[in-house]
Every structure is written in structure tokens, then in C-alpha cells.
Short mmCIF file of C-alpha atoms in Angstrom, two decimals:
data_model
loop_
_atom_site.label_atom_id
_atom_site.label_comp_id
_atom_site.label_asym_id
_atom_site.label_seq_id
_atom_site.Cartn_x
_atom_site.Cartn_y
_atom_site.Cartn_z
CA UNK A 1 94.27 106.81 8.86
CA UNK A 2 92.51 105.71 11.98
CA UNK A 3 94.60 107.61 14.44
CA UNK A 4 95.95 111.45 14.13
CA UNK A 5 97.17 113.83 16.80
CA UNK A 6 96.50 116.31 18.01
CA UNK A 7 92.93 117.50 17.05
CA UNK A 8 90.57 120.06 18.00
CA UNK A 9 88.20 120.01 15.28
CA UNK A 10 84.78 118.46 15.61
CA UNK A 11 85.00 114.80 16.47
CA UNK A 12 84.38 112.55 13.48
CA UNK A 13 81.65 110.04 13.88
CA UNK A 14 83.62 106.95 14.23
CA UNK A 15 86.30 108.30 16.66
CA UNK A 16 86.75 109.39 20.14
CA UNK A 17 89.28 111.66 21.57
CA UNK A 18 91.61 110.91 24.57
CA UNK A 19 93.92 113.21 26.43
CA UNK A 20 97.18 111.66 27.90
CA UNK A 21 98.41 112.98 31.40
CA UNK A 22 100.57 115.52 29.67
CA UNK A 23 97.55 117.24 28.04
CA UNK A 24 98.06 115.91 24.38
CA UNK A 25 94.80 114.75 22.50
CA UNK A 26 94.71 111.64 20.37
CA UNK A 27 92.10 110.79 17.94
CA UNK A 28 91.15 107.26 18.30
CA UNK A 29 89.02 105.08 15.60
CA UNK A 30 86.49 103.12 17.70
CA UNK A 31 87.63 99.99 16.03
CA UNK A 32 91.21 100.41 17.59
CA UNK A 33 89.40 100.80 21.11
CA UNK A 34 88.03 97.37 20.79
CA UNK A 35 91.17 95.91 21.91
CA UNK A 36 91.22 97.75 25.06
CA UNK A 37 88.63 96.65 27.64
CA UNK A 38 88.60 99.70 29.63
CA UNK A 39 87.93 101.82 26.77
CA UNK A 40 85.53 99.54 25.14
CA UNK A 41 83.46 99.30 28.35
CA UNK A 42 83.60 103.31 28.81
CA UNK A 43 82.21 103.80 25.13
CA UNK A 44 79.58 101.19 25.57
CA UNK A 45 78.62 102.71 28.90
CA UNK A 46 78.53 106.35 27.43
CA UNK A 47 77.18 105.16 24.08
CA UNK A 48 79.75 106.87 22.27
CA UNK A 49 79.43 104.58 19.46
CA UNK A 50 76.09 106.29 18.70
CA UNK A 51 76.42 109.22 16.31
CA UNK A 52 73.80 111.24 18.06
CA UNK A 53 75.75 111.30 21.34
CA UNK A 54 78.24 114.18 22.08
CA UNK A 55 81.47 112.54 22.88
CA UNK A 56 83.74 114.47 25.32
CA UNK A 57 87.22 113.88 25.52
CA UNK A 58 88.38 111.08 27.73
CA UNK A 59 91.36 111.90 30.14
CA UNK A 60 93.90 109.32 30.54
CA UNK A 61 95.54 110.63 33.79
CA UNK A 62 97.94 107.53 34.15
CA UNK A 63 99.42 107.63 30.62
CA UNK A 64 101.88 110.03 28.96
CA UNK A 65 101.84 111.08 25.47
CA UNK A 66 104.76 108.98 24.63
CA UNK A 67 103.14 105.85 26.20
CA UNK A 68 99.99 106.64 24.13
CA UNK A 69 101.77 106.87 20.83
CA UNK A 70 103.46 103.43 21.62
CA UNK A 71 99.97 102.06 22.33
CA UNK A 72 98.46 103.30 19.23
CA UNK A 73 101.23 101.81 17.36
CA UNK A 74 100.33 98.67 18.97
CA UNK A 75 96.56 98.90 18.32
CA UNK A 76 96.95 99.79 14.68
CA UNK A 77 99.39 96.91 14.11
CA UNK A 78 96.59 94.62 15.51
CA UNK A 79 93.71 96.22 14.12
CA UNK A 80 92.59 93.29 11.93
CA UNK A 81 93.64 90.51 14.57
CA UNK A 82 91.15 88.18 16.09
CA UNK A 83 89.98 88.81 19.39
CA UNK A 84 92.62 88.16 21.94
CA UNK A 85 91.81 84.68 23.91
CA UNK A 86 93.28 83.96 27.32
CA UNK A 87 94.29 80.52 26.28
CA UNK A 88 97.41 78.09 26.96
CA UNK A 89 99.45 79.73 24.41
CA UNK A 90 99.99 82.35 27.01
CA UNK A 91 101.92 79.92 29.18
CA UNK A 92 103.40 77.75 26.43
CA UNK A 93 107.18 77.40 26.83
CA UNK A 94 107.48 77.75 23.36
CA UNK A 95 106.02 81.01 22.99
CA UNK A 96 107.46 83.01 20.37
CA UNK A 97 106.75 86.37 18.85
CA UNK A 98 106.58 87.72 15.31
CA UNK A 99 109.41 89.98 14.30
CA UNK A 100 107.27 92.96 14.37
CA UNK A 101 106.40 92.62 18.32
CA UNK A 102 110.13 91.70 19.07
CA UNK A 103 111.07 94.90 17.28
CA UNK A 104 108.32 96.75 19.23
CA UNK A 105 109.42 95.63 22.36
CA UNK A 106 113.12 95.95 21.95
CA UNK A 107 113.03 98.82 24.43
CA UNK A 108 114.48 99.42 27.71
CA UNK A 109 113.23 97.78 30.88
CA UNK A 110 112.11 101.04 32.40
CA UNK A 111 110.17 101.77 29.43
CA UNK A 112 108.83 98.23 29.35
CA UNK A 113 107.56 99.07 32.86
CA UNK A 114 105.58 102.15 31.97
CA UNK A 115 104.19 100.26 28.80
CA UNK A 116 103.17 97.36 30.98
CA UNK A 117 101.31 99.70 33.49
CA UNK A 118 99.65 101.43 30.64
CA UNK A 119 98.42 97.99 29.25
CA UNK A 120 97.03 96.96 32.43
CA UNK A 121 95.35 100.47 33.03
CA UNK A 122 93.65 100.25 29.80
CA UNK A 123 93.13 96.54 29.98
CA UNK A 124 94.74 95.55 26.45
CA UNK A 125 95.15 91.74 27.07
CA UNK A 126 97.17 90.85 23.97
CA UNK A 127 99.86 93.74 24.70
CA UNK A 128 99.84 92.93 28.45
CA UNK A 129 100.26 89.21 28.12
CA UNK A 130 102.92 89.78 25.49
CA UNK A 131 105.11 92.22 27.77
CA UNK A 132 104.75 89.78 30.73
CA UNK A 133 106.18 86.96 28.82
CA UNK A 134 108.80 88.81 27.36
CA UNK A 135 109.80 90.24 30.69
CA UNK A 136 109.94 86.79 32.18
CA UNK A 137 112.35 85.72 29.37
CA UNK A 138 114.53 88.48 30.13
CA UNK A 139 115.69 86.98 33.30
CA UNK A 140 116.43 83.64 31.73
CA UNK A 141 119.71 82.43 32.59
CA UNK A 142 120.67 85.10 34.98
CA UNK A 143 121.91 84.70 38.51
CA UNK A 144 120.20 85.92 41.58
CA UNK A 145 122.25 89.05 41.82
CA UNK A 146 121.61 89.71 38.05
CA UNK A 147 117.90 89.23 38.44
CA UNK A 148 117.91 91.54 41.32
CA UNK A 149 119.35 94.25 39.25
CA UNK A 150 117.44 93.63 36.25
CA UNK A 151 113.96 93.76 38.31
CA UNK A 152 115.23 96.13 41.02
CA UNK A 153 114.73 93.83 43.95
CA UNK A 154 116.23 94.63 47.17
CA UNK A 155 117.42 91.66 48.94
CA UNK A 156 115.94 90.45 51.81
CA UNK A 157 118.13 87.05 52.34
CA UNK A 158 121.26 87.03 54.46
CA UNK A 159 123.41 84.77 52.12
CA UNK A 160 123.72 84.98 48.35
CA UNK A 161 122.12 81.77 47.12
CA UNK A 162 125.08 81.68 44.63
CA UNK A 163 128.09 82.18 46.71
CA UNK A 164 126.94 81.93 50.24
CA UNK A 165 128.53 85.23 50.75
CA UNK A 166 126.59 87.47 53.19
CA UNK A 167 124.63 90.17 51.34
CA UNK A 168 124.77 93.67 52.73
CA UNK A 169 121.42 94.35 54.22
CA UNK A 170 119.17 97.27 52.47
CA UNK A 171 118.68 100.13 54.76
CA UNK A 172 115.29 100.88 53.21
CA UNK A 173 111.99 100.08 54.94
CA UNK A 174 110.40 96.88 54.32
CA UNK A 175 107.44 98.91 52.51
CA UNK A 176 110.01 100.37 50.17
CA UNK A 177 109.63 98.84 46.73
CA UNK A 178 106.03 97.66 47.22
CA UNK A 179 103.31 99.09 45.17
CA UNK A 180 99.64 99.44 46.28
CA UNK A 181 97.46 96.35 45.51
CA UNK A 182 94.74 97.07 42.94
CA UNK A 183 92.73 94.41 41.35
CA UNK A 184 91.61 96.46 38.38
CA UNK A 185 92.27 99.87 36.79
CA UNK A 186 90.47 102.66 38.29
CA UNK A 187 87.89 103.83 35.58
CA UNK A 188 89.16 107.19 33.72
CA UNK A 189 87.73 110.09 35.26
CA UNK A 190 85.11 111.42 33.18
CA UNK I 1 119.24 98.15 23.44
CA UNK I 2 119.56 99.83 26.60
CA UNK I 3 119.36 97.23 29.29
CA UNK I 4 120.82 98.78 32.31
CA UNK I 5 117.47 100.48 33.49
CA UNK I 6 115.48 98.31 35.85
CA UNK I 7 112.13 96.81 35.41
CA UNK I 8 110.99 97.27 39.02
CA UNK I 9 108.73 94.28 39.39
CA UNK I 10 107.41 94.79 42.94
CA UNK I 11 106.01 98.21 41.87
CA UNK I 12 103.64 96.82 39.49
CA UNK I 13 100.04 96.35 40.38
CA UNK I 14 99.51 92.91 42.01
CA UNK I 15 97.46 91.41 38.92
CA UNK I 16 100.30 92.61 36.62
CA UNK I 17 102.91 91.08 38.99
CA UNK I 18 100.98 87.93 39.01
CA UNK I 19 100.79 87.54 35.29
CA UNK I 20 104.73 88.30 34.68
CA UNK I 21 105.40 85.37 37.43
CA UNK I 22 102.59 83.25 35.75
CA UNK I 23 104.31 83.98 32.41
CA UNK I 24 107.57 82.53 33.69
CA UNK I 25 109.06 78.97 32.79
CA UNK I 26 109.66 76.70 35.94
CA UNK I 27 113.39 77.54 35.85
CA UNK I 28 113.18 81.18 35.65
CA UNK I 29 110.48 81.18 38.51
CA UNK I 30 112.74 79.19 40.79
CA UNK I 31 115.80 81.47 39.69
CA UNK I 32 113.33 84.49 40.43
CA UNK I 33 112.73 82.82 44.04
CA UNK I 34 116.42 82.81 45.02
CA UNK I 35 116.51 86.68 45.03
CA UNK I 36 114.32 87.53 47.96
CA UNK I 37 111.99 86.03 50.51
CA UNK I 38 109.25 88.41 49.55
CA UNK I 39 109.26 87.06 46.17
CA UNK I 40 108.98 83.33 47.42
CA UNK I 41 105.96 84.55 49.61
CA UNK I 42 104.51 86.15 46.43
CA UNK I 43 105.10 83.10 44.14
CA UNK I 44 103.49 81.01 46.80
CA UNK I 45 100.42 83.05 46.60
CA UNK I 46 99.91 82.63 42.93
CA UNK I 47 98.18 79.80 41.48
CA UNK I 48 100.77 78.49 38.67
CA UNK I 49 99.54 76.93 35.66
CA UNK I 50 101.09 73.66 34.47
CA UNK I 51 102.67 72.94 38.17
CA UNK I 52 102.82 69.29 37.97
CA UNK I 53 106.18 68.04 39.27
CA UNK I 54 107.88 65.20 37.62
CA UNK I 55 111.07 63.76 38.99
CA UNK I 56 113.46 61.31 37.01
CA UNK I 57 115.46 58.85 38.60
CA UNK I 58 118.27 57.63 36.35
CA UNK I 59 121.38 55.62 36.38
CA UNK I 60 123.40 58.25 34.53
CA UNK I 61 123.99 60.43 37.66
CA UNK I 62 123.33 57.92 40.36
CA UNK I 63 120.94 60.53 41.58
CA UNK I 64 117.63 62.12 40.70
CA UNK I 65 116.37 65.58 39.34
CA UNK I 66 113.25 67.56 38.97
CA UNK I 67 112.56 67.39 35.36
CA UNK I 68 111.76 70.24 33.35
CA UNK I 69 109.94 69.23 30.23
CA UNK I 70 112.17 66.34 28.86
CA UNK I 71 115.38 67.38 30.09
CA UNK I 72 116.27 66.98 33.66
CA UNK I 73 117.85 69.65 35.63
CA UNK I 74 121.35 68.54 36.16
CA UNK I 75 122.83 68.79 39.72
CA UNK I 76 125.76 70.95 39.11
CA UNK I 77 128.00 72.16 41.90
CA UNK I 78 126.42 75.80 40.98
CA UNK I 79 123.16 74.37 41.89
CA UNK I 80 124.44 72.48 45.01
CA UNK I 81 125.83 75.97 46.31
CA UNK I 82 122.29 77.24 45.92
CA UNK I 83 120.83 74.64 47.59
CA UNK I 84 123.26 74.62 50.38
CA UNK I 85 122.15 78.23 51.23
CA UNK I 86 118.27 77.54 51.05
CA UNK I 87 118.46 76.74 54.49
CA UNK I 88 118.93 72.89 54.29
CA UNK I 89 121.02 71.19 56.88
CA UNK I 90 123.35 68.68 55.25
CA UNK I 91 125.63 66.76 57.55
CA UNK I 92 128.28 65.51 55.26
CA UNK I 93 131.69 64.30 56.12
CA UNK I 94 134.82 63.10 54.30
CA UNK I 95 133.35 59.49 54.22
CA UNK I 96 130.18 60.73 52.86
CA UNK I 97 129.71 59.06 49.35
CA UNK I 98 129.06 61.05 46.15
CA UNK I 99 125.88 59.41 45.72
CA UNK I 100 124.38 60.58 48.95
CA UNK I 101 125.51 63.92 48.91
CA UNK I 102 123.67 64.23 45.37
CA UNK I 103 120.68 62.45 46.56
CA UNK I 104 120.37 64.93 49.81
CA UNK I 105 120.80 67.77 47.50
CA UNK I 106 118.22 66.59 45.02
CA UNK I 107 115.73 65.75 47.75
CA UNK I 108 116.25 69.28 49.09
CA UNK I 109 115.76 70.91 45.84
CA UNK I 110 112.63 69.07 44.93
CA UNK I 111 111.07 69.96 48.78
CA UNK I 112 111.88 73.45 47.94
CA UNK I 113 110.26 73.28 44.45
CA UNK I 114 107.22 71.58 45.74
CA UNK I 115 106.82 74.10 48.75
CA UNK I 116 107.26 76.83 46.06
CA UNK I 117 104.52 75.66 43.69
CA UNK I 118 102.60 74.14 46.65
CA UNK I 119 102.46 70.73 44.85
CA UNK I 120 103.34 67.23 45.50
CA UNK I 121 105.38 65.24 42.95
CA UNK I 122 103.00 64.22 40.36
CA UNK I 123 105.06 61.80 38.32
CA UNK I 124 108.36 59.81 38.88
CA UNK I 125 110.34 57.84 36.05
CA UNK I 126 112.72 55.31 37.52
CA UNK I 127 115.43 53.89 35.39
CA UNK I 128 115.59 50.13 36.29
CA UNK I 129 119.34 50.15 36.49
CA UNK I 130 119.71 52.54 39.30
CA UNK I 131 121.64 51.24 42.47
CA UNK I 132 119.37 49.55 45.08
CA UNK I 133 120.38 51.78 47.91
CA UNK I 134 119.43 54.82 45.94
CA UNK I 135 115.94 53.21 45.32
CA UNK I 136 115.55 52.24 48.56
CA UNK I 137 116.45 55.83 49.98
CA UNK I 138 114.10 57.62 47.36
CA UNK I 139 111.20 55.13 48.14
CA UNK I 140 111.36 55.81 51.91
CA UNK I 141 111.58 59.45 51.33
CA UNK I 142 108.52 59.41 49.09
CA UNK I 143 106.60 57.27 51.26
CA UNK I 144 107.10 59.99 54.16
CA UNK I 145 106.51 63.05 52.05
CA UNK I 146 103.29 62.65 50.43
CA UNK I 147 99.84 60.54 50.61
CA UNK I 148 99.63 59.42 47.11
CA UNK I 149 101.73 59.49 43.64
CA UNK I 150 99.92 59.80 40.49
CA UNK I 151 102.00 58.25 37.86
CA UNK I 152 104.96 56.18 38.11
CA UNK I 153 107.00 54.71 35.00
CA UNK I 154 109.96 52.04 35.45
CA UNK I 155 111.59 51.47 32.33
CA UNK I 156 115.03 50.13 30.87
CA UNK I 157 116.83 46.88 30.38
CA UNK I 158 116.19 44.50 33.44
CA UNK I 159 118.74 42.17 34.00
CA UNK I 160 117.52 40.68 37.14
CA UNK I 161 114.42 40.87 39.42
CA UNK I 162 116.09 42.84 42.42
CA UNK I 163 114.95 46.47 41.35
CA UNK I 164 111.50 45.60 40.70
CA UNK I 165 111.18 43.37 43.75
CA UNK I 166 112.67 46.00 46.17
CA UNK I 167 110.24 48.68 44.60
CA UNK I 168 107.16 46.81 45.69
CA UNK I 169 108.79 45.67 48.69
CA UNK I 170 109.45 49.23 49.68
CA UNK I 171 106.74 51.37 48.06
CA UNK I 172 103.99 51.99 50.60
CA UNK I 173 102.30 55.19 49.17
CA UNK I 174 99.54 54.47 46.84
CA UNK I 175 100.17 54.98 43.24
CA UNK I 176 97.55 55.69 40.93
CA UNK I 177 98.90 54.85 37.45
CA UNK I 178 102.08 52.32 37.29
CA UNK I 179 103.65 51.80 34.00
CA UNK I 180 106.44 49.07 33.35
CA UNK I 181 108.30 49.39 30.10
CA UNK I 182 111.09 46.75 30.47
CA UNK I 183 113.50 44.90 28.28
CA UNK I 184 113.30 41.33 30.24
CA UNK I 185 116.03 38.90 29.98
CA UNK I 186 114.92 35.35 29.07
CA UNK I 187 116.11 34.20 32.47
CA UNK I 188 113.95 36.80 34.31
CA UNK I 189 112.35 35.31 37.46
CA UNK I 190 108.58 35.98 38.79
CA UNK I 191 108.37 39.34 40.15
CA UNK I 192 107.27 39.74 43.68
CA UNK I 193 104.52 42.32 42.87
CA UNK I 194 102.46 41.93 46.01
CA UNK I 195 98.99 43.10 45.69
CA UNK I 196 98.61 45.31 42.79
CA UNK I 197 96.21 47.91 43.86
CA UNK I 198 96.06 50.90 41.48
CA UNK I 199 93.79 52.49 39.07
CA UNK I 200 95.85 51.56 36.02
CA UNK I 201 98.64 48.94 35.70
CA UNK I 202 100.33 48.56 32.40
CA UNK I 203 103.33 46.51 31.54
CA UNK I 204 105.10 46.52 28.16
CA UNK I 205 107.97 44.38 27.11
CA UNK I 206 110.00 44.90 24.26
CA UNK I 207 111.55 42.26 21.49
CA UNK I 208 109.06 39.46 22.73
CA UNK I 209 107.02 37.31 20.28
CA UNK I 210 106.15 33.85 19.83
CA UNK I 211 109.40 32.73 18.39
CA UNK I 212 111.23 33.32 21.92
CA UNK I 213 110.09 31.75 25.19
CA UNK I 214 108.29 34.28 27.32
CA UNK I 215 109.75 34.41 30.84
CA UNK I 216 107.56 33.81 33.77
CA UNK I 217 107.87 37.33 35.00
CA UNK I 218 104.25 37.34 36.26
CA UNK I 219 101.76 34.92 37.65
CA UNK I 220 97.95 34.38 37.26
CA UNK I 221 97.70 34.88 41.09
CA UNK I 222 99.00 38.58 40.56
CA UNK I 223 96.01 39.13 38.27
CA UNK I 224 93.51 37.35 40.66
CA UNK I 225 94.83 39.12 43.88
CA UNK I 226 94.83 42.49 41.93
CA UNK I 227 92.22 45.38 42.39
CA UNK I 228 92.76 47.51 39.31
CA UNK I 229 90.44 49.45 37.17
CA UNK I 230 92.35 49.15 33.95
CA UNK I 231 95.20 46.38 33.50
CA UNK I 232 97.14 46.00 30.37
CA UNK I 233 99.72 43.17 30.58
CA UNK I 234 102.02 42.61 27.40
CA UNK I 235 103.88 39.25 26.64
CA UNK I 236 102.56 37.19 29.47
CA UNK I 237 103.31 33.43 30.07
CA UNK I 238 99.78 32.96 30.62
CA UNK I 239 98.39 29.63 29.43
CA UNK I 240 94.78 29.05 28.35
CA UNK I 241 94.14 27.35 32.02
CA UNK I 242 95.55 30.92 33.45
CA UNK I 243 92.90 32.86 31.10
CA UNK I 244 90.13 30.37 32.24
CA UNK I 245 91.06 31.06 36.01
CA UNK I 246 90.88 35.07 35.52
CA UNK I 247 87.44 34.74 33.81
CA UNK I 248 86.09 32.39 36.39
CA UNK I 249 87.74 34.51 38.97
CA UNK I 250 85.78 37.45 37.83
CA UNK I 251 82.67 35.72 37.86
CA UNK I 252 83.17 34.49 41.27
CA UNK I 253 84.03 38.19 42.61
CA UNK I 254 87.80 38.74 41.96
CA UNK I 255 88.97 42.01 40.61
CA UNK I 256 85.77 43.72 41.76
CA UNK I 257 86.50 47.30 40.08
CA UNK I 258 88.01 45.93 37.16
CA UNK I 259 86.81 47.88 33.93
CA UNK I 260 89.27 46.65 31.22
CA UNK I 261 91.78 43.70 31.02
CA UNK I 262 94.23 43.38 28.31
CA UNK I 263 96.92 40.48 27.88
CA UNK I 264 99.12 39.18 25.39
CA UNK I 265 99.55 35.25 25.32
CA UNK I 266 100.76 32.78 22.82
CA UNK I 267 98.35 30.89 20.96
CA UNK I 268 95.95 28.55 22.53
CA UNK I 269 92.80 26.60 21.82
CA UNK I 270 89.92 28.70 22.13
CA UNK I 271 87.71 25.70 22.31
CA UNK I 272 89.63 24.86 25.73
CA UNK I 273 88.92 28.33 26.94
CA UNK I 274 85.29 28.29 26.42
CA UNK I 275 84.75 24.67 27.82
CA UNK I 276 83.18 24.87 31.17
CA UNK I 277 82.12 28.53 31.02
CA UNK I 278 78.71 29.82 30.80
CA UNK I 279 78.81 32.42 27.87
CA UNK I 280 76.67 34.18 25.34
CA UNK I 281 78.29 34.50 22.05
CA UNK I 282 77.64 37.79 20.26
CA UNK I 283 77.73 38.52 16.54
CA UNK I 284 80.48 40.57 15.22
CA UNK I 285 77.93 42.86 13.95
CA UNK I 286 76.95 44.01 17.44
CA UNK I 287 79.24 46.61 18.50
CA UNK I 288 79.74 48.18 21.90
CA UNK I 289 82.26 50.93 23.19
CA UNK I 290 84.09 51.27 26.20
CA UNK I 291 85.35 54.78 27.29
CA UNK I 292 87.28 54.91 30.62
CA UNK I 293 86.44 57.60 33.00
CA UNK I 294 88.61 60.76 32.19
CA UNK I 295 91.52 61.18 34.50
CA UNK I 296 94.57 63.17 34.86
CA UNK I 297 97.59 61.05 34.60
CA UNK I 298 101.23 61.67 33.38
CA UNK I 299 101.77 58.67 31.27
CA UNK I 300 99.78 58.06 28.18
CA UNK I 301 96.71 55.61 28.95
CA UNK I 302 96.67 52.34 27.62
CA UNK I 303 93.20 52.77 26.26
CA UNK I 304 91.03 55.79 25.78
CA UNK I 305 88.15 54.41 23.67
CA UNK I 306 87.77 50.69 22.66
CA UNK I 307 85.01 49.44 20.42
CA UNK I 308 84.10 45.46 21.09
CA UNK I 309 82.76 43.92 18.05
CA UNK I 310 81.02 40.35 19.02
CA UNK I 311 82.73 38.62 21.57
CA UNK I 312 81.60 36.27 24.43
CA UNK I 313 79.41 37.81 27.14
CA UNK I 314 79.47 36.31 30.78
CA UNK I 315 77.86 37.45 33.90
CA UNK I 316 78.44 37.77 37.42
CA UNK I 317 76.18 36.82 40.21
CA UNK I 318 75.36 40.61 40.79
CA UNK I 319 74.18 40.85 37.28
CA UNK I 320 77.28 42.62 35.95
CA UNK I 321 78.31 41.69 32.29
CA UNK I 322 81.48 41.66 30.94
CA UNK I 323 82.66 40.59 27.10
CA UNK I 324 85.87 38.93 26.27
CA UNK I 325 87.26 38.29 22.96
CA UNK I 326 90.59 36.96 21.57
CA UNK I 327 92.21 38.73 18.91
CA UNK I 328 95.02 37.30 16.70
CA UNK I 329 96.81 38.73 13.60
CA UNK I 330 96.57 36.24 11.01
CA UNK I 331 99.02 37.98 8.55
CA UNK I 332 101.80 37.93 11.36
CA UNK I 333 102.08 34.09 12.64
CA UNK I 334 104.68 35.23 15.39
CA UNK I 335 102.69 38.10 16.80
CA UNK I 336 101.03 37.25 20.28
CA UNK I 337 97.48 36.71 20.74
CA UNK I 338 95.38 39.31 22.64
CA UNK I 339 92.78 38.54 25.16
CA UNK I 340 90.66 41.60 25.92
CA UNK I 341 87.93 41.64 28.85
CA UNK I 342 85.67 44.53 29.04
CA UNK I 343 83.36 44.86 32.22
CA UNK I 344 80.34 46.93 31.07
CA UNK I 345 79.84 49.46 34.03
CA UNK I 346 80.38 52.77 31.96
CA UNK I 347 79.38 51.82 28.58
CA UNK I 348 77.78 53.73 25.64
CA UNK I 349 76.25 51.61 22.86
CA UNK I 350 77.63 52.40 19.52
#
């Protein structure tokens, strides 16, 4: 088995330990970490792929143990897949997913949001792109009001584009609902 | 599955937000833009892939709609309601015709989509049977709204000349690629093309062979005065005299940027064509290849690679060499002959 949790025993040669925000340790096969550009870069920088280098646990302060479990499930399933290429299929209108992926991502929107953030933080392109496409498809055929509900968008238009009926102005400030702009995930603290 | 929990899209890191938006199909993206002005601003800041905007002007609805893939978006009352609240001003009264109302809504909607994608209209498909007033309005609007149109297709059963003539009379904006795919009536008169100045001009006609008379829909003057890079004309009424004028015209400096010329004609006497022209006959074992410059058009290009085996070389005063050849299909005596001329500017010797 390439992944176990938790472990405190001496780190096996081809594994690294990552620690979730709630303190749980996960032993990760180095082969699996190749799918995460963040982890792969970290392993390369610290030469954790060498047997003579002491491997400290890697804290992942932005990822809970539940999210980490879910991500490991993804990494395991795609262990032998070819390296993800950011090509046109990402934008194809006929982009469909295998049954396993459909079932894997058959989760509530809020969990999907957390998983997308985790995939973005760990830079797992296949998972990240898949969630983006699935989220996009979840608004298909919905009205503006339904989309606002699904995506938690506070309206700033005066009239509903469907009905023309004035929309109740939201009392929150204009910054509310905005996130900090970050172009790449921060490197995990070592 | 629990779906009531929201996915707070605006709380995503910006890169993730970009990717979710870039993953959306056109209709999803437009629907998303209706939800908030902030999202309109965000969408406009993102370079959306495959954002070419095509519109189809059809007779079915007496109006026109932005196309999504092959199926046009239908101008439903629901969509009209949305457009009405996008901020467009519509001054309709009881006497305003349904056709004009639909046209005004369609215009507003296309302008909205173009602004959202920060893009111009890339391609237009026109059903030749659309009402003339609608065609006129569309062309006047297009002339004012953008500097150039990449691809234009005019198709359908052409009962008379009015639509095509009006198109060329009213069209001012340059078109890079124009493709006519028409079914001509035997009584069709000569179209008033004006001066054809575009990169590619193609005209294909259905159901015409040597058994039927070919209508005089185009004259040799249209070719002589044109300034196209690639010109492909199907089922033409051209005679051997016309072909000779085209060859001599090119030698004397007509069609200065022409690279490839293809026309279908009825059988003629090849000896008559060659008489009086200075040429060098090439053996069929001598092969040269024409590859046009790679360009981004919407409509399939009439030629992507052409090998010329043998042919007759002619030379212009500036030294440019062209090769023409006449091709027939012996096993099909009713098929039209093809006259092909390639000007060797960008060539690859095979």
C-alpha cells in the first residue's frame, strides 16, 4: 500500500510524511507526490528522493485531514495515469469524465470548494481542472437567481435580468465575498 | 447529493476563479455574467479560449442569433426579457414590426457578448432567402460596428439576384474570406459583385453540370478587376476567350496578389487557349507544390496543398512565373473541366 495513516515509525525510503492542519500525519509514496507540483518541487528542492537525506514531516497548514484523505484517494486512482497535459480537452465542450471521477466528485458544493482550494494549494492540475469543469457544469441551465444561490454571489445589479423586478440591495460591503488575490500557493512552511 | 450548500466562487484564489470561468461553455458564461456586475468585470479580464463569435442570419426566424456550436441560440421571450434589462434602450411602439424588434434584441445581445469576450464578430452565415430589409439593416450595423470581418458564408437557394446584389452594394467593411454556396436558378442574371477585394473568394454551386446551361452569374470582368489571393469559382459560364483574357490579364499585371486561381468551365478547345500565349510546357513528371499561407478562417479553405504535375508555365514582366493546367475527368463526360493557375510566390519544390 502506498498510503497509510497515521504513522510515527521511521520513514520508509520512498515515502514522505505530510501533516494536515489538524495534526494528522499521512505517509505518502513519492510516486504519488509526482502529481502535485507543490510537493514534487519541495521534494526536489530538499532532495527527499535521496535515501541518505533525513526527511522531516511536511506541514500542510491549509489542508484538513478529511481533505487530505480525499486527495490521497485521487492520487491513488491516478497513480499510473500519464502526466497531465494542459491541452484543449480542458476547454472542450464535450468534456466528459469517467464514472469513477463522477462518483468521486459527487459531493456537496461546499466540499467541492474546499477540495478545489486544496488542489490549487497542492497544485494538482488534473484534479484542479476536473473540479473547475464540473463546477462550471453545475450552473448549466440555471437562472441568474439560481446561479447566485449555487455560487453564493451577492447581487450588485438593480433589476433581475429575468424578471426586471428590482433586487434587494445587499447590505454587505463591496469587499465582502472577495478573496485575497494570490497567483500561486505559498510554499508550505518547513 | 446535497446541493443546497453554496460554492462561494468569489472566495476562490484568483487563479482558481479564472480556471473555473475558463472551463465554462459560452452559454454558462453568459448566464454567469447576468448575476453580477463584478463578475462581468472579472469575465472581461480573463482571456477566454475559443472566443470567436459567429452569427447566423437565417430566414427561419427573420432575425439572427449568436451561434453556439452549430445550434443557434433562439431569441425566446425569456432571452428578450434578459436583454431588456442589460441596459439597452429600445424604443418600440405598437406599430413596430416583430422582425425589427427581434433584430434590435439580437443586436443588443451580440454587442453584449462581444463586449463580454472583448471580441469582434468573427464569422457570419447568411441564408440568401432572408428579407432584404433585414439584410440591409444587418450590413449597416456591421459596417459601423467593426473594422473587418474574417469569414462570411452566403448559402441557400438563390431565386433571384436581389440579395447578393444588395449584399455587395451595402457591404463596406472588408471581408477576409467570402464563400458563396448557392443553388442558382437557370435564369440567374449576372451578380453585381463590384470589386472583389478579399484574401479568399470561393463560389460553389449545386446541381450544375455540362448537361444544363450554366447561368451567366459571373463575368470575366469580375475576375479581371478582383484583387484576391485565392479565388475558386465553381460552374462558371466562362469561355475559352474568357480564360485567355484572364491569363493575358495576369501577364499584363492584373490580379497582382493572386496565388491560386481555380475555375470550372465547360469543355473547350485547348489549342485555342494556347494560341497567342507565350508558354513553356512542363512534363507531367515535373511536380511542384503550392501551400497557401496558414491563416485562421472559419470556413474550410478551398485549397490547403496542391501538387501541380506538368502544366504550362507563363511569365509576367516582373519575372513572376505562374503555371496553368486544364483538368478533365474522362470517366465522367458530363463533369465540368477545371482550369487551375498557380502563381509561384510561396512554393515548395516537391
